Structures are given as structure tokens and as C-alpha cells.
PDB file of C-alpha atoms in Angstrom:
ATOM      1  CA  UNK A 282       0.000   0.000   0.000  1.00  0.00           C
ATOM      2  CA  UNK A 283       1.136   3.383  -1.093  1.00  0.00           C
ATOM      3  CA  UNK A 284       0.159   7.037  -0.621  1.00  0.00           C
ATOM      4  CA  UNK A 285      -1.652   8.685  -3.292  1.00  0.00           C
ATOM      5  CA  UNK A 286      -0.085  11.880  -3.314  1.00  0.00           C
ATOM      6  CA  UNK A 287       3.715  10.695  -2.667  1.00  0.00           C
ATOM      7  CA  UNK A 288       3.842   7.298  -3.724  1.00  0.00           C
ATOM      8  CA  UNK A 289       5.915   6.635  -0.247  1.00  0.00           C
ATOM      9  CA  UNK A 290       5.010   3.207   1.319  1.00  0.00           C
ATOM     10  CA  UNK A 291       2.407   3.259   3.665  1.00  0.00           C
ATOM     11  CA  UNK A 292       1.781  -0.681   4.670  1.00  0.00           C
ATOM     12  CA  UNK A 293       2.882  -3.738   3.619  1.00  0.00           C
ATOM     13  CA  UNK A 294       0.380  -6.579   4.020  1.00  0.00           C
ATOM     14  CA  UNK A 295       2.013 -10.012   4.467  1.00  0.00           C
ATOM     15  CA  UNK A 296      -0.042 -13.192   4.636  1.00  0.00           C
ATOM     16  CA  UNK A 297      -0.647 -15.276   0.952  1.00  0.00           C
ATOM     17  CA  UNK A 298       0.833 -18.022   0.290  1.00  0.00           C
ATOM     18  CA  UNK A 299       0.132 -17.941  -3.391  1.00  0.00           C
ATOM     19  CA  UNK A 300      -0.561 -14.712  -5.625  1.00  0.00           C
ATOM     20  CA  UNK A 301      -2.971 -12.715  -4.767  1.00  0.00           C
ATOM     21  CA  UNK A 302      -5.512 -12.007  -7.893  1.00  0.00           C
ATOM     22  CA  UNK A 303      -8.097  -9.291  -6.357  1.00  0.00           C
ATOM     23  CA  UNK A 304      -8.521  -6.698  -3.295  1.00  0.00           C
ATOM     24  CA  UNK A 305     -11.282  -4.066  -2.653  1.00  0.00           C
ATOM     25  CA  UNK A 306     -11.247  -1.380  -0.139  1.00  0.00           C
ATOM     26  CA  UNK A 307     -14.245  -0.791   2.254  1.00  0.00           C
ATOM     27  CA  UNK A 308     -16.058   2.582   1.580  1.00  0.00           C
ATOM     28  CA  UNK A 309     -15.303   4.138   4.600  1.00  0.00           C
ATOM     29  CA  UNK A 310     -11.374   3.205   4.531  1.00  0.00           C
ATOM     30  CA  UNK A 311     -11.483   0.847   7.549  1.00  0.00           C
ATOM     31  CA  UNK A 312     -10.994  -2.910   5.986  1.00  0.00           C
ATOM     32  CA  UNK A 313      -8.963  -4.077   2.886  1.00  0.00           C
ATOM     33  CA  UNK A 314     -10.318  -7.869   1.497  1.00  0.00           C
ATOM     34  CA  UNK A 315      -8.119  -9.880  -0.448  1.00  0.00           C
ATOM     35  CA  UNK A 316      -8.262 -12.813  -2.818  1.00  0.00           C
ATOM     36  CA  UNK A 317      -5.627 -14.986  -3.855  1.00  0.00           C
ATOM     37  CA  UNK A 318      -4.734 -18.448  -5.465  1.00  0.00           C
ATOM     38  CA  UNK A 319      -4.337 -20.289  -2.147  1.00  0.00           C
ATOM     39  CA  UNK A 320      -8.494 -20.553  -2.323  1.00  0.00           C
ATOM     40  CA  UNK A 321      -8.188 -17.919   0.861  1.00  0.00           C
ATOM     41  CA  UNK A 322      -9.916 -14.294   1.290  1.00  0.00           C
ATOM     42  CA  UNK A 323      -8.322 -12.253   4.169  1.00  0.00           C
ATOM     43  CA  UNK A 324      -9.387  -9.064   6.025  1.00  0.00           C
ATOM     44  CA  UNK A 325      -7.358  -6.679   6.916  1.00  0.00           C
ATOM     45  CA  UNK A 326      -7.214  -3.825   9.194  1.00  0.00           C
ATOM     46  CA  UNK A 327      -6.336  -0.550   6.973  1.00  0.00           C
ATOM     47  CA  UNK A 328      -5.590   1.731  10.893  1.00  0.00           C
ATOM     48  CA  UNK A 329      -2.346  -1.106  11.472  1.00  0.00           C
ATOM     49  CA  UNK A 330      -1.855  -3.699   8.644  1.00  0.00           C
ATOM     50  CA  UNK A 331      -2.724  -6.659  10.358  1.00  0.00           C
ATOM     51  CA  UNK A 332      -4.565  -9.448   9.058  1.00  0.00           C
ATOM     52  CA  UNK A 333      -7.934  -9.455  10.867  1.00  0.00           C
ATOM     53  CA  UNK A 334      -9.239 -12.678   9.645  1.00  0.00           C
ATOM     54  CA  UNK A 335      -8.274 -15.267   6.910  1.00  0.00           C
ATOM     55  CA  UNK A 336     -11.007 -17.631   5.474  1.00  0.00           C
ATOM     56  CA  UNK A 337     -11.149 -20.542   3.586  1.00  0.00           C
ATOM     57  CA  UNK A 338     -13.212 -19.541   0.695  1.00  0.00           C
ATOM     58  CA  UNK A 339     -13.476 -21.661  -2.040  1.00  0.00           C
ATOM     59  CA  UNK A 340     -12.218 -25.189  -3.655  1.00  0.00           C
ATOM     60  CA  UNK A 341     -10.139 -23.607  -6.229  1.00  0.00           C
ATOM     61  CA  UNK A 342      -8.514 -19.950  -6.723  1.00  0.00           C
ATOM     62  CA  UNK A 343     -10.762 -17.394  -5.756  1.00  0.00           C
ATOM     63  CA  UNK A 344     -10.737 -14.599  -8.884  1.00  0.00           C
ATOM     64  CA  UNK A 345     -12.512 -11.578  -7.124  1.00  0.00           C
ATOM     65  CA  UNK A 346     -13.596  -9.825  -4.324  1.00  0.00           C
ATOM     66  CA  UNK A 347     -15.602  -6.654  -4.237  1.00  0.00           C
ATOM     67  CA  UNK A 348     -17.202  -4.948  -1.131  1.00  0.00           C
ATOM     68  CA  UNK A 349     -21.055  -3.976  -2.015  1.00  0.00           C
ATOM     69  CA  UNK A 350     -21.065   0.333  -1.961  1.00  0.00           C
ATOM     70  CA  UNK A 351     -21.564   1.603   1.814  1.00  0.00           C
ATOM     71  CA  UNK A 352     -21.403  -1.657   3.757  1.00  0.00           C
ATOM     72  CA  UNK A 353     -18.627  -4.563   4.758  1.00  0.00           C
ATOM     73  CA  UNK A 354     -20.170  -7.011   2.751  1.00  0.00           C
ATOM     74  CA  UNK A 355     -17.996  -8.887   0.650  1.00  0.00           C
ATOM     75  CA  UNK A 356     -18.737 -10.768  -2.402  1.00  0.00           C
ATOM     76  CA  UNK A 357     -16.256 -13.510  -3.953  1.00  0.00           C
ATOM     77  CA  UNK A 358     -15.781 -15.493  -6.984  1.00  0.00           C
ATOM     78  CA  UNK A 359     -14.223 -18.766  -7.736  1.00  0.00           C
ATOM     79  CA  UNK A 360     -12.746 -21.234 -10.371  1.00  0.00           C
ATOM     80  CA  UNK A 361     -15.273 -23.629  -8.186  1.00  0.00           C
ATOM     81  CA  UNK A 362     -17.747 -21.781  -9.967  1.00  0.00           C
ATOM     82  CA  UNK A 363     -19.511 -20.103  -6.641  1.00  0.00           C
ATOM     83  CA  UNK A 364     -20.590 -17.081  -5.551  1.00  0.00           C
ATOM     84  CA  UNK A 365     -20.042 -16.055  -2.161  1.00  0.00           C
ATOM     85  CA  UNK A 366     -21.851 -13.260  -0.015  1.00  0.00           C
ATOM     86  CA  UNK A 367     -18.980 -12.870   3.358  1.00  0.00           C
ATOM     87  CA  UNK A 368     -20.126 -10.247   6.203  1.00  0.00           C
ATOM     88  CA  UNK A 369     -16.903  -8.247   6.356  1.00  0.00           C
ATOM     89  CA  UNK A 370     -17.695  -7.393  10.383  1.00  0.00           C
ATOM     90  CA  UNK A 371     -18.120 -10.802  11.000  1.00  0.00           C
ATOM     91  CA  UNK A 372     -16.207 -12.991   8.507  1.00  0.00           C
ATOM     92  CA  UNK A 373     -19.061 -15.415   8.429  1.00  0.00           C
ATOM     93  CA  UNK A 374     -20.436 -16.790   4.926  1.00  0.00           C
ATOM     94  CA  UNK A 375     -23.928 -15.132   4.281  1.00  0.00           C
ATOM     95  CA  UNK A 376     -24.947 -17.109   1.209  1.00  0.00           C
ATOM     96  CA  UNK A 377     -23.300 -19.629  -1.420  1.00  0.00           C
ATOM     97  CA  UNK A 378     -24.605 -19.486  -4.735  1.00  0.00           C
ATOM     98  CA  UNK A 379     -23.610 -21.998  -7.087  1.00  0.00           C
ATOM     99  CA  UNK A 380     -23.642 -22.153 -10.727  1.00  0.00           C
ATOM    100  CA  UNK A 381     -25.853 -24.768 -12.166  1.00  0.00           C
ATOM    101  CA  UNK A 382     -23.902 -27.462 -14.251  1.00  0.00           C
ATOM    102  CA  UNK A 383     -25.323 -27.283 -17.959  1.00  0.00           C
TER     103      UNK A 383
END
């Protein structure tokens, strides 16, 4: 993490085990979600750096995480072909929504 205005470091958030292929940014600058290969989201506090919570997510790589405008809810994709719903505040799994098989 960098600052806008000097590019200067700002935090450096350690945890992955695998590259990480999305983050999102809570709209009131308090939580930073993360997706990676290692089928993990984490939460992390944007006031320290420090992971807040990591969670198993999905079978396979999860490709994206977004937080929904205004709130810490979390939504994440996967190669497993799911859609998950995450409370930010809570880290618990809201709903799973699964593609159909064609």
C-alpha cells in the first residue's frame, strides 16, 4: 500500500501463500479484502496492517472480491464456480450461490 499523493510506502500486508488475484477497499477506509490463489480471502485492518481474519473460501482460486457500496459485505468469486456473499464485520459466509452445471 502506497500514498496517493507521494507514492511513499504506507503498509505492507504479508499473509498469501500464493498470488494474490483481487482486493477491494471498504467505503469508509477501515478494511482491505483480499483474494488470492491459495483458495483464501483475508481481512485486513487498513488503521495497522494486520490481518484481521483469513477464510477458507473456495475449492479452487478465488478470482474476485468486491465490497457492495456503503457496507462490509464482501462478495467472492471462484474457479469452483460459486458465488459467495462474506459479512466483512463478521467474517461469516452469508450465502453460497452456485452455478448450475449445464
Amino acid at each position: 500500500m502506497f500514498y496517493a499523493d507521494t507514492g511513499k510506502p504506507f503498509l505492507k500486508l504479508y499473509g498469501h501463500k500464493l498470488p494474490i488475484t483481487a482486493f477491494d477497499i471498504s467505503s469508509d477506509n477501515a478494511i482491505l479484502v483480499s483474494s488470492s490463489v491459495d483458495k483464501d480471502i483475508r481481512f485486513w485492518d487498513l488503521d495497522f496492517g494486520h490481518c484481521i481474519k483469513t477464510v477458507f473460501a473456495h475449492e479452487l482460486p478465488v478470482t474476485n472480491v468486491k465490497f457492495i457500496k456503503d457496507t462490509h459485505y464482501v462478495i467472492s468469486t471462484g474457479k469452483d464456480a460459486h458465488v459467495k456473499f462474506w459479512d466483512g464485520d463478521s467474517h461469516e459466509l452469508i450465502q453460497d450461490f452456485e452455478e448450475p452445471l449445464l
